[in-house]
Tab-separated table of C-alpha atoms in Angstrom:
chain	number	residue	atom	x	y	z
V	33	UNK	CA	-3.645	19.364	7.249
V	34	UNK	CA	-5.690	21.118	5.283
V	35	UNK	CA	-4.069	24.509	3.896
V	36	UNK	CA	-3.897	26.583	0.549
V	37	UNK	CA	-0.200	25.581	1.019
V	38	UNK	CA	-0.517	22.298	0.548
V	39	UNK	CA	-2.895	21.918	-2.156
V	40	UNK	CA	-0.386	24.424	-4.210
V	41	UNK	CA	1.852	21.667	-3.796
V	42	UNK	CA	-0.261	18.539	-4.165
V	43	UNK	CA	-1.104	20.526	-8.014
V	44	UNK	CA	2.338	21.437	-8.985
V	45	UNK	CA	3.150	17.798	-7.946
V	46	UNK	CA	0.527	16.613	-10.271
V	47	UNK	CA	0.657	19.265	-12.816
V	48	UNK	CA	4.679	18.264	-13.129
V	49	UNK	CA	3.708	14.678	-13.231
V	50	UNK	CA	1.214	15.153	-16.514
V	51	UNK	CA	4.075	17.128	-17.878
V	52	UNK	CA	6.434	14.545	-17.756
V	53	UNK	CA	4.271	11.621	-19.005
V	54	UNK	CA	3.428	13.873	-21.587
V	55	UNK	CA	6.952	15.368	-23.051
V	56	UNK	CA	8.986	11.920	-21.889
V	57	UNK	CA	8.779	10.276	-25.140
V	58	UNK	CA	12.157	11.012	-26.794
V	59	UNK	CA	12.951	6.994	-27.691
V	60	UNK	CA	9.435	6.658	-28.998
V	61	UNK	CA	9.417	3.102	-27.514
V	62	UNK	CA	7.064	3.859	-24.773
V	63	UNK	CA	9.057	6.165	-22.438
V	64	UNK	CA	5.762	8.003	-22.079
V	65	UNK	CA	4.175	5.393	-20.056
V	66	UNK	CA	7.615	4.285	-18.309
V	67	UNK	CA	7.887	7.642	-17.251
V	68	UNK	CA	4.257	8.244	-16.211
V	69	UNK	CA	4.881	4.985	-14.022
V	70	UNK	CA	7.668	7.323	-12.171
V	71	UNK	CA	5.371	9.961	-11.646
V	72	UNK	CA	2.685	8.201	-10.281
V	73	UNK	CA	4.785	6.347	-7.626
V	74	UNK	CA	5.805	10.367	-7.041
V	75	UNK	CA	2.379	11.168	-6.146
V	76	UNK	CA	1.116	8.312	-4.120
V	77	UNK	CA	4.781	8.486	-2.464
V	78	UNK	CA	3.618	12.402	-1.789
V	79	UNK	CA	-0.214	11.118	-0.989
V	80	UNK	CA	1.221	8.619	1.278
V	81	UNK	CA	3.613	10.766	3.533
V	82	UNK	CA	0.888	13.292	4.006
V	83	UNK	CA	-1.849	11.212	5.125
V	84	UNK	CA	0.774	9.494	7.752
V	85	UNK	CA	1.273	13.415	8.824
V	86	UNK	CA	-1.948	14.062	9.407
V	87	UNK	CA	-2.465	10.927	11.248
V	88	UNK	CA	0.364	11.576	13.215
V	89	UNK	CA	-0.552	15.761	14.028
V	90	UNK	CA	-4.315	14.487	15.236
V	91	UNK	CA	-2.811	11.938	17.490
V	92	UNK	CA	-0.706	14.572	18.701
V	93	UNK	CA	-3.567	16.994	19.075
V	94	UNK	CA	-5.095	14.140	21.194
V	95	UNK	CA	-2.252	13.523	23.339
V	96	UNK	CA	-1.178	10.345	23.026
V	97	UNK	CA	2.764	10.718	23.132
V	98	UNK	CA	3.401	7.473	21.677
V	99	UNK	CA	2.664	9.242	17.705
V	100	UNK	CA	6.370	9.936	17.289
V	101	UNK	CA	7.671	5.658	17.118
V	102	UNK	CA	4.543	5.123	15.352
V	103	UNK	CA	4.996	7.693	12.602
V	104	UNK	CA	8.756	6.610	12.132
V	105	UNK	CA	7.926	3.023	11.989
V	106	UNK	CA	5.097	4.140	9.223
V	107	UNK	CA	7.599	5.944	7.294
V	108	UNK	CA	9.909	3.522	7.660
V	109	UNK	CA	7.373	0.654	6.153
V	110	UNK	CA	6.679	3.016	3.120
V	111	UNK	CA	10.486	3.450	2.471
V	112	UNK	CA	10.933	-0.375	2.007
V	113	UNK	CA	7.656	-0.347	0.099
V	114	UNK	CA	8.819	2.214	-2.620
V	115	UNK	CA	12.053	0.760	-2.589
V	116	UNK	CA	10.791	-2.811	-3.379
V	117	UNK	CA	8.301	-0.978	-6.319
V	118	UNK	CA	11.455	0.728	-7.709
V	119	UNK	CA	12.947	-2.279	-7.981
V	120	UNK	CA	9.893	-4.723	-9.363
V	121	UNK	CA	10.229	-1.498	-11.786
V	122	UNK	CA	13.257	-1.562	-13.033
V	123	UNK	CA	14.479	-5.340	-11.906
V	124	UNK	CA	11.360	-7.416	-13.019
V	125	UNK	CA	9.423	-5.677	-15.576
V	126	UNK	CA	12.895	-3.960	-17.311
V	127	UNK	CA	11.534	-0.601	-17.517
V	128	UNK	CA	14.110	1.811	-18.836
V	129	UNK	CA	15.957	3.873	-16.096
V	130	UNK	CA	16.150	7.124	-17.932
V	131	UNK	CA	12.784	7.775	-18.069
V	132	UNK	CA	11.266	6.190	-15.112
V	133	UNK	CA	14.232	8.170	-13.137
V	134	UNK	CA	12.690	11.684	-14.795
V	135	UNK	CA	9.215	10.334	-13.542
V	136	UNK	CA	10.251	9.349	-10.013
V	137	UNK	CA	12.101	12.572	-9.637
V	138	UNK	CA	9.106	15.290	-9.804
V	139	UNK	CA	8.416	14.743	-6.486
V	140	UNK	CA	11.690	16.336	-5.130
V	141	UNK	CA	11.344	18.819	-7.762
V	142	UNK	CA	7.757	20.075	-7.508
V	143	UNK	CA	8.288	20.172	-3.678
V	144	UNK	CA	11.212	22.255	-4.101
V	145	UNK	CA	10.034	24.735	-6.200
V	146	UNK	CA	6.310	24.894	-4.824
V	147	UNK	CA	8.690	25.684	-1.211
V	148	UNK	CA	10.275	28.840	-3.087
V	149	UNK	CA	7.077	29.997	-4.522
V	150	UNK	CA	5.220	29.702	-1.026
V	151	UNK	CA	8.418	31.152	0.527
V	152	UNK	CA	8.659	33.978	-2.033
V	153	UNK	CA	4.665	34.819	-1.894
V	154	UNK	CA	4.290	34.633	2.219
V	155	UNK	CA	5.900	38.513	2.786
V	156	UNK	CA	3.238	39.617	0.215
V	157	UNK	CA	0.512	37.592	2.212
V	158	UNK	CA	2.031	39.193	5.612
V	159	UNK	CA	3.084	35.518	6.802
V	160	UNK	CA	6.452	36.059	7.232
């Protein structure tokens, strides 16, 4: 899984995550590092998920059919995983939501954006 596409995203996933540490400081009671906790369990979330794919394509490549239930089951694991983070988070160590929320969510945002740049860019590249 190695393409210019995804390294464009893997960067504007980390670039948005130093962003937000950075300007998520509006309480000045550390929402800096609450919200830099968000953004990193963005980008291992995003790390995760694409190592799994990549597992899962070269299996595929290989043949072995069985990739598919194996892949769901590993995505399923690291659903219940991030879930129980979010909530040692926010539950246990009483992290405040606000930030940590604008943290967590650069993941859905860098992906959605990087997707309309890539999108926007492949008719100049003659990929679409």
């Amino acid at each position: 899984m190695k393409s210019k596409s995804f390294g464009t995203i893997d960067f504007a996933n980390f670039g948005l995550a130093v962003a937000v540490t950075v300007l998520v400081d509006w309480d000045g009671q550390g929402g800096r590092a609450r919200g830099g906790i968000g953004a990193l369990l963005a980008c291992s979330n995003l790390w995760v998920i694409r190592r799994l794919a990549a597992r899962a394509i070269a299996r595929a490549a290989a043949g072995d059919k069985a990739q598919v239930s194996w892949l769901m089951a590993a995505l399923g694991a690291k659903m219940l995983i991030l879930f129980g983070l979010v909530w040692l988070c926010i539950r246990v160590y009483n992290l405040a939501l606000v930030p940590f929320a604008i943290g967590i969510s650069v993941l859905p945002i860098s992906l959605v954006f990087t997707g309309l740049w890539i999108g926007s860019t492949a008719g100049e590249q003659g990929k679409a």
